[in-house]
Each structure stands twice: as structure tokens, then as C-alpha cells.
JSON list of C-alpha atoms in Angstrom, two decimals:
[
{"chain": "A", "resi": 1, "resn": "MET", "atom": "CA", "xyz": [14.74, 26.95, -24.18]},
{"chain": "A", "resi": 2, "resn": "ALA", "atom": "CA", "xyz": [11.60, 24.86, -23.87]},
{"chain": "A", "resi": 3, "resn": "ILE", "atom": "CA", "xyz": [11.89, 21.09, -23.46]},
{"chain": "A", "resi": 4, "resn": "THR", "atom": "CA", "xyz": [11.12, 18.87, -26.44]},
{"chain": "A", "resi": 5, "resn": "PHE", "atom": "CA", "xyz": [9.16, 15.75, -25.73]},
{"chain": "A", "resi": 6, "resn": "TYR", "atom": "CA", "xyz": [9.17, 13.00, -28.30]},
{"chain": "A", "resi": 7, "resn": "ASP", "atom": "CA", "xyz": [6.05, 10.76, -27.69]},
{"chain": "A", "resi": 8, "resn": "LEU", "atom": "CA", "xyz": [4.42, 7.78, -29.66]},
{"chain": "A", "resi": 9, "resn": "CYS", "atom": "CA", "xyz": [1.29, 8.46, -31.61]},
{"chain": "A", "resi": 10, "resn": "GLY", "atom": "CA", "xyz": [-1.22, 6.22, -33.39]},
{"chain": "A", "resi": 11, "resn": "ARG", "atom": "CA", "xyz": [-4.08, 6.94, -35.63]},
{"chain": "A", "resi": 12, "resn": "ASP", "atom": "CA", "xyz": [-5.31, 10.52, -35.76]},
{"chain": "A", "resi": 13, "resn": "ALA", "atom": "CA", "xyz": [-2.11, 11.40, -33.63]},
{"chain": "A", "resi": 14, "resn": "LYS", "atom": "CA", "xyz": [-3.63, 9.61, -30.60]},
{"chain": "A", "resi": 15, "resn": "ARG", "atom": "CA", "xyz": [-1.17, 9.16, -27.90]},
{"chain": "A", "resi": 16, "resn": "PHE", "atom": "CA", "xyz": [-1.38, 5.89, -25.85]},
{"chain": "A", "resi": 17, "resn": "SER", "atom": "CA", "xyz": [2.09, 4.86, -24.86]},
{"chain": "A", "resi": 18, "resn": "PRO", "atom": "CA", "xyz": [2.09, 3.74, -21.15]},
{"chain": "A", "resi": 19, "resn": "TYR", "atom": "CA", "xyz": [5.58, 5.10, -20.86]},
{"chain": "A", "resi": 20, "resn": "GLY", "atom": "CA", "xyz": [4.59, 8.33, -22.64]},
{"chain": "A", "resi": 21, "resn": "TRP", "atom": "CA", "xyz": [1.86, 8.84, -20.31]},
{"chain": "A", "resi": 22, "resn": "ARG", "atom": "CA", "xyz": [4.18, 8.58, -17.29]},
{"chain": "A", "resi": 23, "resn": "THR", "atom": "CA", "xyz": [6.18, 11.51, -18.76]},
{"chain": "A", "resi": 24, "resn": "ARG", "atom": "CA", "xyz": [3.21, 13.44, -19.79]},
{"chain": "A", "resi": 25, "resn": "MET", "atom": "CA", "xyz": [2.02, 13.32, -16.02]},
{"chain": "A", "resi": 26, "resn": "ALA", "atom": "CA", "xyz": [5.36, 14.01, -14.62]},
{"chain": "A", "resi": 27, "resn": "LEU", "atom": "CA", "xyz": [5.82, 17.21, -16.77]},
{"chain": "A", "resi": 28, "resn": "ALA", "atom": "CA", "xyz": [2.54, 18.28, -15.80]},
{"chain": "A", "resi": 29, "resn": "HIS", "atom": "CA", "xyz": [3.10, 17.61, -12.25]},
{"chain": "A", "resi": 30, "resn": "LYS", "atom": "CA", "xyz": [6.24, 19.79, -12.49]},
{"chain": "A", "resi": 31, "resn": "GLY", "atom": "CA", "xyz": [4.25, 22.44, -14.47]},
{"chain": "A", "resi": 32, "resn": "LEU", "atom": "CA", "xyz": [6.71, 22.36, -17.24]},
{"chain": "A", "resi": 33, "resn": "SER", "atom": "CA", "xyz": [5.72, 23.25, -20.84]},
{"chain": "A", "resi": 34, "resn": "TYR", "atom": "CA", "xyz": [7.18, 21.38, -23.80]},
{"chain": "A", "resi": 35, "resn": "ASP", "atom": "CA", "xyz": [7.27, 21.15, -27.60]},
{"chain": "A", "resi": 36, "resn": "LEU", "atom": "CA", "xyz": [5.78, 17.98, -28.67]},
{"chain": "A", "resi": 37, "resn": "GLU", "atom": "CA", "xyz": [7.35, 15.77, -31.38]},
{"chain": "A", "resi": 38, "resn": "LEU", "atom": "CA", "xyz": [5.13, 12.77, -32.47]},
{"chain": "A", "resi": 39, "resn": "VAL", "atom": "CA", "xyz": [6.66, 9.54, -33.59]},
{"chain": "A", "resi": 40, "resn": "LYS", "atom": "CA", "xyz": [4.89, 6.72, -35.08]},
{"chain": "A", "resi": 41, "resn": "PHE", "atom": "CA", "xyz": [6.04, 3.05, -34.82]},
{"chain": "A", "resi": 42, "resn": "THR", "atom": "CA", "xyz": [7.72, 3.11, -37.97]},
{"chain": "A", "resi": 43, "resn": "GLU", "atom": "CA", "xyz": [9.36, 6.38, -37.55]},
{"chain": "A", "resi": 44, "resn": "LYS", "atom": "CA", "xyz": [12.17, 5.32, -35.23]},
{"chain": "A", "resi": 45, "resn": "HIS", "atom": "CA", "xyz": [14.65, 7.26, -37.31]},
{"chain": "A", "resi": 46, "resn": "LYS", "atom": "CA", "xyz": [13.44, 10.40, -35.52]},
{"chain": "A", "resi": 47, "resn": "LEU", "atom": "CA", "xyz": [14.94, 9.09, -32.36]},
{"chain": "A", "resi": 48, "resn": "GLU", "atom": "CA", "xyz": [18.40, 8.12, -33.78]},
{"chain": "A", "resi": 49, "resn": "PHE", "atom": "CA", "xyz": [19.98, 11.23, -32.11]},
{"chain": "A", "resi": 50, "resn": "SER", "atom": "CA", "xyz": [19.07, 9.67, -28.74]},
{"chain": "A", "resi": 51, "resn": "GLY", "atom": "CA", "xyz": [21.21, 6.64, -29.33]},
{"chain": "A", "resi": 52, "resn": "GLN", "atom": "CA", "xyz": [18.22, 4.18, -29.14]},
{"chain": "A", "resi": 53, "resn": "GLN", "atom": "CA", "xyz": [14.82, 3.80, -30.58]},
{"chain": "A", "resi": 54, "resn": "LEU", "atom": "CA", "xyz": [12.20, 3.83, -27.88]},
{"chain": "A", "resi": 55, "resn": "VAL", "atom": "CA", "xyz": [10.03, 6.79, -26.60]},
{"chain": "A", "resi": 56, "resn": "PRO", "atom": "CA", "xyz": [9.72, 8.69, -24.47]},
{"chain": "A", "resi": 57, "resn": "VAL", "atom": "CA", "xyz": [12.62, 10.97, -25.05]},
{"chain": "A", "resi": 58, "resn": "ILE", "atom": "CA", "xyz": [13.08, 14.55, -23.95]},
{"chain": "A", "resi": 59, "resn": "VAL", "atom": "CA", "xyz": [15.61, 17.13, -24.87]},
{"chain": "A", "resi": 60, "resn": "ASP", "atom": "CA", "xyz": [16.21, 19.87, -22.40]},
{"chain": "A", "resi": 61, "resn": "GLY", "atom": "CA", "xyz": [18.99, 22.26, -23.61]},
{"chain": "A", "resi": 62, "resn": "ASP", "atom": "CA", "xyz": [22.04, 20.27, -24.33]},
{"chain": "A", "resi": 63, "resn": "ARG", "atom": "CA", "xyz": [20.69, 17.19, -22.31]},
{"chain": "A", "resi": 64, "resn": "VAL", "atom": "CA", "xyz": [18.80, 14.15, -24.00]},
{"chain": "A", "resi": 65, "resn": "VAL", "atom": "CA", "xyz": [17.19, 11.81, -21.72]},
{"chain": "A", "resi": 66, "resn": "ASN", "atom": "CA", "xyz": [15.36, 8.58, -22.69]},
{"chain": "A", "resi": 67, "resn": "ASP", "atom": "CA", "xyz": [13.28, 6.02, -20.54]},
{"chain": "A", "resi": 68, "resn": "SER", "atom": "CA", "xyz": [10.47, 7.24, -18.54]},
{"chain": "A", "resi": 69, "resn": "TRP", "atom": "CA", "xyz": [12.04, 6.61, -15.21]},
{"chain": "A", "resi": 70, "resn": "ALA", "atom": "CA", "xyz": [15.33, 8.30, -16.03]},
{"chain": "A", "resi": 71, "resn": "ILE", "atom": "CA", "xyz": [13.21, 11.34, -17.19]},
{"chain": "A", "resi": 72, "resn": "ALA", "atom": "CA", "xyz": [11.36, 11.35, -13.91]},
{"chain": "A", "resi": 73, "resn": "GLU", "atom": "CA", "xyz": [14.70, 11.51, -11.90]},
{"chain": "A", "resi": 74, "resn": "TYR", "atom": "CA", "xyz": [16.15, 14.11, -14.40]},
{"chain": "A", "resi": 75, "resn": "LEU", "atom": "CA", "xyz": [13.02, 16.42, -14.01]},
{"chain": "A", "resi": 76, "resn": "GLU", "atom": "CA", "xyz": [13.06, 15.99, -10.29]},
{"chain": "A", "resi": 77, "resn": "ASP", "atom": "CA", "xyz": [16.73, 16.78, -9.99]},
{"chain": "A", "resi": 78, "resn": "SER", "atom": "CA", "xyz": [16.89, 19.55, -12.51]},
{"chain": "A", "resi": 79, "resn": "TYR", "atom": "CA", "xyz": [13.86, 21.32, -11.31]},
{"chain": "A", "resi": 80, "resn": "PRO", "atom": "CA", "xyz": [13.86, 21.12, -7.50]},
{"chain": "A", "resi": 81, "resn": "ASP", "atom": "CA", "xyz": [11.84, 24.38, -7.17]},
{"chain": "A", "resi": 82, "resn": "ARG", "atom": "CA", "xyz": [8.95, 22.75, -8.92]},
{"chain": "A", "resi": 83, "resn": "PRO", "atom": "CA", "xyz": [6.54, 20.36, -7.08]},
{"chain": "A", "resi": 84, "resn": "SER", "atom": "CA", "xyz": [8.34, 17.13, -6.10]},
{"chain": "A", "resi": 85, "resn": "LEU", "atom": "CA", "xyz": [7.54, 13.96, -8.08]},
{"chain": "A", "resi": 86, "resn": "PHE", "atom": "CA", "xyz": [8.70, 11.88, -5.14]},
{"chain": "A", "resi": 87, "resn": "GLY", "atom": "CA", "xyz": [8.15, 13.67, -2.02]},
{"chain": "A", "resi": 88, "resn": "GLY", "atom": "CA", "xyz": [11.74, 13.13, -0.89]},
{"chain": "A", "resi": 89, "resn": "PRO", "atom": "CA", "xyz": [14.41, 10.35, -1.00]},
{"chain": "A", "resi": 90, "resn": "ALA", "atom": "CA", "xyz": [12.19, 7.89, 0.58]},
{"chain": "A", "resi": 91, "resn": "GLY", "atom": "CA", "xyz": [9.39, 8.44, -1.83]},
{"chain": "A", "resi": 92, "resn": "ARG", "atom": "CA", "xyz": [11.94, 8.16, -4.78]},
{"chain": "A", "resi": 93, "resn": "GLY", "atom": "CA", "xyz": [12.80, 4.64, -3.39]},
{"chain": "A", "resi": 94, "resn": "MET", "atom": "CA", "xyz": [9.21, 3.58, -3.18]},
{"chain": "A", "resi": 95, "resn": "ALA", "atom": "CA", "xyz": [8.35, 4.88, -6.66]},
{"chain": "A", "resi": 96, "resn": "LYS", "atom": "CA", "xyz": [11.43, 3.01, -8.13]},
{"chain": "A", "resi": 97, "resn": "ALA", "atom": "CA", "xyz": [10.06, -0.20, -6.63]},
{"chain": "A", "resi": 98, "resn": "ILE", "atom": "CA", "xyz": [6.60, 0.42, -7.83]},
{"chain": "A", "resi": 99, "resn": "ASN", "atom": "CA", "xyz": [8.05, 1.28, -11.31]},
{"chain": "A", "resi": 100, "resn": "ALA", "atom": "CA", "xyz": [9.81, -2.14, -11.45]},
{"chain": "A", "resi": 101, "resn": "PHE", "atom": "CA", "xyz": [6.85, -3.94, -10.17]},
{"chain": "A", "resi": 102, "resn": "VAL", "atom": "CA", "xyz": [4.47, -2.53, -12.82]},
{"chain": "A", "resi": 103, "resn": "ASN", "atom": "CA", "xyz": [7.05, -3.00, -15.64]},
{"chain": "A", "resi": 104, "resn": "THR", "atom": "CA", "xyz": [7.62, -6.61, -14.72]},
{"chain": "A", "resi": 105, "resn": "THR", "atom": "CA", "xyz": [4.35, -8.01, -13.32]},
{"chain": "A", "resi": 106, "resn": "ILE", "atom": "CA", "xyz": [1.45, -5.60, -14.28]},
{"chain": "A", "resi": 107, "resn": "GLN", "atom": "CA", "xyz": [2.35, -4.63, -17.89]},
{"chain": "A", "resi": 108, "resn": "PRO", "atom": "CA", "xyz": [3.17, -8.12, -19.04]},
{"chain": "A", "resi": 109, "resn": "LEU", "atom": "CA", "xyz": [-0.19, -9.46, -17.78]},
{"chain": "A", "resi": 110, "resn": "LEU", "atom": "CA", "xyz": [-2.25, -6.35, -19.33]},
{"chain": "A", "resi": 111, "resn": "GLY", "atom": "CA", "xyz": [-0.63, -6.42, -22.74]},
{"chain": "A", "resi": 112, "resn": "PRO", "atom": "CA", "xyz": [-2.39, -10.01, -23.86]},
{"chain": "A", "resi": 113, "resn": "LEU", "atom": "CA", "xyz": [-5.68, -8.67, -22.72]},
{"chain": "A", "resi": 114, "resn": "ILE", "atom": "CA", "xyz": [-5.86, -5.79, -25.07]},
{"chain": "A", "resi": 115, "resn": "ILE", "atom": "CA", "xyz": [-3.15, -6.36, -27.86]},
{"chain": "A", "resi": 116, "resn": "ALA", "atom": "CA", "xyz": [-5.66, -6.99, -30.70]},
{"chain": "A", "resi": 117, "resn": "ASP", "atom": "CA", "xyz": [-7.72, -3.97, -29.77]},
{"chain": "A", "resi": 118, "resn": "ILE", "atom": "CA", "xyz": [-4.54, -1.70, -29.82]},
{"chain": "A", "resi": 119, "resn": "LEU", "atom": "CA", "xyz": [-4.06, -2.67, -33.46]},
{"chain": "A", "resi": 120, "resn": "GLU", "atom": "CA", "xyz": [-7.18, -0.68, -34.35]},
{"chain": "A", "resi": 121, "resn": "HIS", "atom": "CA", "xyz": [-5.62, 2.52, -32.91]},
{"chain": "A", "resi": 122, "resn": "VAL", "atom": "CA", "xyz": [-2.26, 2.10, -34.78]},
{"chain": "A", "resi": 123, "resn": "ASP", "atom": "CA", "xyz": [-1.81, 4.61, -37.63]},
{"chain": "A", "resi": 124, "resn": "PRO", "atom": "CA", "xyz": [-2.62, 2.87, -40.94]},
{"chain": "A", "resi": 125, "resn": "ALA", "atom": "CA", "xyz": [0.92, 3.21, -42.10]},
{"chain": "A", "resi": 126, "resn": "ASP", "atom": "CA", "xyz": [2.13, 1.13, -39.07]},
{"chain": "A", "resi": 127, "resn": "ARG", "atom": "CA", "xyz": [-0.39, -1.47, -38.89]},
{"chain": "A", "resi": 128, "resn": "GLN", "atom": "CA", "xyz": [1.50, -4.23, -40.86]},
{"chain": "A", "resi": 129, "resn": "TYR", "atom": "CA", "xyz": [4.55, -3.51, -38.86]},
{"chain": "A", "resi": 130, "resn": "PHE", "atom": "CA", "xyz": [2.76, -3.60, -35.47]},
{"chain": "A", "resi": 131, "resn": "ASP", "atom": "CA", "xyz": [0.72, -6.77, -36.40]},
{"chain": "A", "resi": 132, "resn": "SER", "atom": "CA", "xyz": [3.78, -8.71, -37.68]},
{"chain": "A", "resi": 133, "resn": "SER", "atom": "CA", "xyz": [6.14, -7.60, -34.90]},
{"chain": "A", "resi": 134, "resn": "ARG", "atom": "CA", "xyz": [3.55, -8.55, -32.07]},
{"chain": "A", "resi": 135, "resn": "GLN", "atom": "CA", "xyz": [2.75, -11.69, -33.77]},
{"chain": "A", "resi": 136, "resn": "GLN", "atom": "CA", "xyz": [6.43, -12.60, -33.62]},
{"chain": "A", "resi": 137, "resn": "ARG", "atom": "CA", "xyz": [6.59, -11.57, -30.01]},
{"chain": "A", "resi": 138, "resn": "PHE", "atom": "CA", "xyz": [3.60, -13.71, -28.83]},
{"chain": "A", "resi": 139, "resn": "GLY", "atom": "CA", "xyz": [3.91, -16.54, -31.35]},
{"chain": "A", "resi": 140, "resn": "ARG", "atom": "CA", "xyz": [0.50, -16.54, -32.61]},
{"chain": "A", "resi": 141, "resn": "PRO", "atom": "CA", "xyz": [-2.10, -14.03, -34.32]},
{"chain": "A", "resi": 142, "resn": "LEU", "atom": "CA", "xyz": [-3.12, -11.16, -31.99]},
{"chain": "A", "resi": 143, "resn": "ALA", "atom": "CA", "xyz": [-6.85, -12.16, -32.08]},
{"chain": "A", "resi": 144, "resn": "GLU", "atom": "CA", "xyz": [-5.87, -15.55, -30.58]},
{"chain": "A", "resi": 145, "resn": "VAL", "atom": "CA", "xyz": [-3.72, -13.96, -27.94]},
{"chain": "A", "resi": 146, "resn": "GLN", "atom": "CA", "xyz": [-6.60, -11.86, -26.74]},
{"chain": "A", "resi": 147, "resn": "ALA", "atom": "CA", "xyz": [-9.43, -14.49, -27.27]},
{"chain": "A", "resi": 148, "resn": "ASP", "atom": "CA", "xyz": [-9.17, -16.08, -23.69]},
{"chain": "A", "resi": 149, "resn": "ARG", "atom": "CA", "xyz": [-8.90, -12.76, -21.75]},
{"chain": "A", "resi": 150, "resn": "ASP", "atom": "CA", "xyz": [-12.03, -13.50, -19.96]},
{"chain": "A", "resi": 151, "resn": "GLN", "atom": "CA", "xyz": [-10.17, -16.25, -18.32]},
{"chain": "A", "resi": 152, "resn": "LYS", "atom": "CA", "xyz": [-7.06, -14.30, -17.72]},
{"chain": "A", "resi": 153, "resn": "VAL", "atom": "CA", "xyz": [-8.39, -10.95, -16.44]},
{"chain": "A", "resi": 154, "resn": "ASP", "atom": "CA", "xyz": [-8.80, -12.28, -12.96]},
{"chain": "A", "resi": 155, "resn": "GLY", "atom": "CA", "xyz": [-5.17, -12.87, -12.71]},
{"chain": "A", "resi": 156, "resn": "PHE", "atom": "CA", "xyz": [-4.54, -9.26, -13.84]},
{"chain": "A", "resi": 157, "resn": "ARG", "atom": "CA", "xyz": [-6.85, -8.12, -11.15]},
{"chain": "A", "resi": 158, "resn": "LYS", "atom": "CA", "xyz": [-5.38, -10.06, -8.40]},
{"chain": "A", "resi": 159, "resn": "ALA", "atom": "CA", "xyz": [-1.88, -8.65, -9.31]},
{"chain": "A", "resi": 160, "resn": "LEU", "atom": "CA", "xyz": [-3.18, -5.22, -8.75]},
{"chain": "A", "resi": 161, "resn": "GLU", "atom": "CA", "xyz": [-3.71, -6.00, -4.87]},
{"chain": "A", "resi": 162, "resn": "PRO", "atom": "CA", "xyz": [-0.70, -4.11, -3.68]},
{"chain": "A", "resi": 163, "resn": "TYR", "atom": "CA", "xyz": [-1.91, -0.92, -5.14]},
{"chain": "A", "resi": 164, "resn": "ARG", "atom": "CA", "xyz": [-5.65, -1.79, -4.17]},
{"chain": "A", "resi": 165, "resn": "ALA", "atom": "CA", "xyz": [-4.37, -2.22, -0.43]},
{"chain": "A", "resi": 166, "resn": "VAL", "atom": "CA", "xyz": [-3.06, 1.20, -0.42]},
{"chain": "A", "resi": 167, "resn": "VAL", "atom": "CA", "xyz": [-5.49, 3.34, -2.35]},
{"chain": "A", "resi": 168, "resn": "GLY", "atom": "CA", "xyz": [-8.40, 1.57, -0.64]},
{"chain": "A", "resi": 169, "resn": "ASP", "atom": "CA", "xyz": [-8.04, 4.03, 2.28]},
{"chain": "A", "resi": 170, "resn": "ARG", "atom": "CA", "xyz": [-6.38, 7.11, 0.76]},
{"chain": "A", "resi": 171, "resn": "ASP", "atom": "CA", "xyz": [-6.68, 9.28, -2.29]},
{"chain": "A", "resi": 172, "resn": "PHE", "atom": "CA", "xyz": [-3.29, 8.53, -3.82]},
{"chain": "A", "resi": 173, "resn": "VAL", "atom": "CA", "xyz": [-0.50, 6.11, -3.23]},
{"chain": "A", "resi": 174, "resn": "GLY", "atom": "CA", "xyz": [1.53, 8.97, -1.16]},
{"chain": "A", "resi": 175, "resn": "GLY", "atom": "CA", "xyz": [-1.75, 10.06, 0.61]},
{"chain": "A", "resi": 176, "resn": "SER", "atom": "CA", "xyz": [-3.68, 13.24, -0.08]},
{"chain": "A", "resi": 177, "resn": "ALA", "atom": "CA", "xyz": [-1.51, 14.21, -3.11]},
{"chain": "A", "resi": 178, "resn": "SER", "atom": "CA", "xyz": [-0.33, 12.38, -6.20]},
{"chain": "A", "resi": 179, "resn": "THR", "atom": "CA", "xyz": [3.22, 11.57, -6.85]},
{"chain": "A", "resi": 180, "resn": "TYR", "atom": "CA", "xyz": [5.15, 9.56, -9.53]},
{"chain": "A", "resi": 181, "resn": "ALA", "atom": "CA", "xyz": [4.16, 6.41, -7.65]},
{"chain": "A", "resi": 182, "resn": "ASP", "atom": "CA", "xyz": [0.60, 6.97, -8.99]},
{"chain": "A", "resi": 183, "resn": "TYR", "atom": "CA", "xyz": [1.59, 7.95, -12.50]},
{"chain": "A", "resi": 184, "resn": "VAL", "atom": "CA", "xyz": [3.46, 4.53, -13.07]},
{"chain": "A", "resi": 185, "resn": "LEU", "atom": "CA", "xyz": [0.36, 2.35, -12.84]},
{"chain": "A", "resi": 186, "resn": "PHE", "atom": "CA", "xyz": [-1.84, 5.22, -14.18]},
{"chain": "A", "resi": 187, "resn": "GLY", "atom": "CA", "xyz": [0.27, 5.27, -17.52]},
{"chain": "A", "resi": 188, "resn": "THR", "atom": "CA", "xyz": [-0.34, 1.44, -17.96]},
{"chain": "A", "resi": 189, "resn": "LEU", "atom": "CA", "xyz": [-4.04, 1.67, -17.31]},
{"chain": "A", "resi": 190, "resn": "GLN", "atom": "CA", "xyz": [-4.48, 4.73, -19.47]},
{"chain": "A", "resi": 191, "resn": "TRP", "atom": "CA", "xyz": [-2.77, 2.80, -22.24]},
{"chain": "A", "resi": 192, "resn": "ALA", "atom": "CA", "xyz": [-5.66, 0.35, -21.87]},
{"chain": "A", "resi": 193, "resn": "ARG", "atom": "CA", "xyz": [-8.29, 3.08, -21.59]},
{"chain": "A", "resi": 194, "resn": "CYS", "atom": "CA", "xyz": [-7.15, 4.68, -24.81]},
{"chain": "A", "resi": 195, "resn": "THR", "atom": "CA", "xyz": [-7.02, 1.55, -26.99]},
{"chain": "A", "resi": 196, "resn": "SER", "atom": "CA", "xyz": [-9.58, -0.94, -25.50]},
{"chain": "A", "resi": 197, "resn": "PRO", "atom": "CA", "xyz": [-13.18, -0.98, -24.55]},
{"chain": "A", "resi": 198, "resn": "TYR", "atom": "CA", "xyz": [-12.59, -4.17, -22.43]},
{"chain": "A", "resi": 199, "resn": "GLY", "atom": "CA", "xyz": [-13.53, -3.72, -18.68]},
{"chain": "A", "resi": 200, "resn": "LEU", "atom": "CA", "xyz": [-10.28, -4.49, -16.86]},
{"chain": "A", "resi": 201, "resn": "VAL", "atom": "CA", "xyz": [-11.44, -3.05, -13.54]},
{"chain": "A", "resi": 202, "resn": "ALA", "atom": "CA", "xyz": [-14.88, -3.36, -11.75]},
{"chain": "A", "resi": 203, "resn": "GLN", "atom": "CA", "xyz": [-16.42, -0.14, -10.97]},
{"chain": "A", "resi": 204, "resn": "ASP", "atom": "CA", "xyz": [-16.59, -0.99, -7.25]},
{"chain": "A", "resi": 205, "resn": "ASP", "atom": "CA", "xyz": [-12.69, -1.71, -7.21]},
{"chain": "A", "resi": 206, "resn": "PRO", "atom": "CA", "xyz": [-10.81, 0.92, -5.17]},
{"chain": "A", "resi": 207, "resn": "ILE", "atom": "CA", "xyz": [-8.37, 1.06, -8.23]},
{"chain": "A", "resi": 208, "resn": "HIS", "atom": "CA", "xyz": [-11.33, 2.21, -10.33]},
{"chain": "A", "resi": 209, "resn": "ALA", "atom": "CA", "xyz": [-12.05, 5.24, -7.95]},
{"chain": "A", "resi": 210, "resn": "TRP", "atom": "CA", "xyz": [-8.39, 5.92, -7.65]},
{"chain": "A", "resi": 211, "resn": "PHE", "atom": "CA", "xyz": [-8.00, 5.86, -11.58]},
{"chain": "A", "resi": 212, "resn": "GLU", "atom": "CA", "xyz": [-10.82, 8.45, -11.79]},
{"chain": "A", "resi": 213, "resn": "ARG", "atom": "CA", "xyz": [-8.97, 10.71, -9.35]},
{"chain": "A", "resi": 214, "resn": "VAL", "atom": "CA", "xyz": [-5.80, 10.56, -11.35]},
{"chain": "A", "resi": 215, "resn": "LEU", "atom": "CA", "xyz": [-7.80, 11.22, -14.58]},
{"chain": "A", "resi": 216, "resn": "ASP", "atom": "CA", "xyz": [-8.98, 14.58, -13.06]},
{"chain": "A", "resi": 217, "resn": "LEU", "atom": "CA", "xyz": [-5.45, 15.63, -12.09]},
{"chain": "A", "resi": 218, "resn": "HIS", "atom": "CA", "xyz": [-3.73, 18.62, -13.91]},
{"chain": "A", "resi": 219, "resn": "ALA", "atom": "CA", "xyz": [-6.93, 20.21, -15.20]},
{"chain": "A", "resi": 220, "resn": "GLY", "atom": "CA", "xyz": [-8.18, 16.71, -16.46]},
{"chain": "A", "resi": 221, "resn": "LEU", "atom": "CA", "xyz": [-5.14, 16.44, -18.80]},
{"chain": "A", "resi": 222, "resn": "ALA", "atom": "CA", "xyz": [-5.63, 12.69, -19.33]},
{"chain": "A", "resi": 223, "resn": "ARG", "atom": "CA", "xyz": [-9.32, 12.96, -19.96]},
{"chain": "A", "resi": 224, "resn": "GLY", "atom": "CA", "xyz": [-8.46, 14.95, -22.93]},
{"chain": "A", "resi": 225, "resn": "GLU", "atom": "CA", "xyz": [-7.26, 11.74, -24.78]},
{"chain": "A", "resi": 226, "resn": "PRO", "atom": "CA", "xyz": [-10.45, 10.03, -25.49]},
{"chain": "A", "resi": 227, "resn": "ALA", "atom": "CA", "xyz": [-11.18, 6.55, -24.46]},
{"chain": "A", "resi": 228, "resn": "ALA", "atom": "CA", "xyz": [-11.45, 3.69, -26.87]}
]
């Protein structure tokens, strides 16, 4: 039985969830096919069977797994004959630390830089929900949240230094081949690529070259989702 993958979609079925991208890259890395179920922001009822309301979710036989990190661990443990996502126990620990770093540091810095741009890619049926829920989260209109991004982007770029220090002298975080440690940050930057034209990373930044390499992985899977 094929895996079923529930992922967020926006306007014209565009998929831009940062966590969904982590799972998309993990499935591709493992060479696993799946049936896709798209979920809009206002279609959380589609996920009720999972006991929560957030994507990504996968169903594999009688197993239901939600949360991108939990999914990565499940795929690694359930399909050990496929290419490893972590490259061993030490790599799993490194990826878990990076996952926490991106979730708690990078993603919160990036969101305010592109939040109003994201609204333009939300399905029309979801626009009111997205706008009101994010205004409530930030405490002001989304255009105001994003208005001073030219002053804030330097802080975001500086926060990328741990990744920059690694990929400045190697192709990927783990060396010559990609691992889940790459897909974590990639998912967040791909979220921005798909929803905002704003230049977050300079072209001479090692992060930019690394991101381009990840875009080319798995037969250019990620390039198939057009940039904003």
C-alpha cells in the first residue's frame, strides 16, 4: 500500500509549507512514492483522523505520523534499506539539533520578512482566515509587520552563520551528499522562494550556492514548484 502524504496547498494548488517541504525532500531522498492529499488552511477537518490539525501528515498502512521531524525518523526506521536520511546515529543527533535551531531561531526571524507576500499565494477561500489569524498573531496588519524588513534582514542573515560556516567549504552539511540536516533549512528557505520575491540571501553568500545545489537534488524536484 502506498504512503499517503497530506500537505498544505495555496492558490492554484501551490505547495509552500516549510514543514511540508522537509517531508517532500525526505520522501524523495528515500525514493518513496506516495499519494498526495492537498489541504487548504481552512480544511483542517481533513486531518481530524490524525488527532491534530497541522500538516504534514503521512499514512503508511496502519501508521499515522504527523510532524516533519517525527516523519523523518519514521521513514528512517521503517525503510532502513533505502538511502539514510541521517547517515547514522551521530547524524540523527546533529539533524535533531539543527531542526530545533531552525524552528526556534531561523523560522521566527524569517516569517515577519515575508508574511504579507505569503498572503498573495494563499487560496482565495483562505485569504480572510490567513489574514485575520496572522494579524492576531503579530498584533498588527501584515503589511506593517513586513514594512521594516530592510532593517531586519541583516539579523536574519547573521542568524544563518552556523550553516554558512559549514557549507562554505563543502557541498552539503554532511559533506558530499545531502542529508536531512540540509532539508530542514532548505524547507524554510523554499517557503520564502515560493511565496516572496524579496532577496533574503545575497548571491555571493555560500548559503545561496548551497541552496541552489539542494534545488537540483532529486531530479530538480524543488525547482518544479515555481518561485514567487
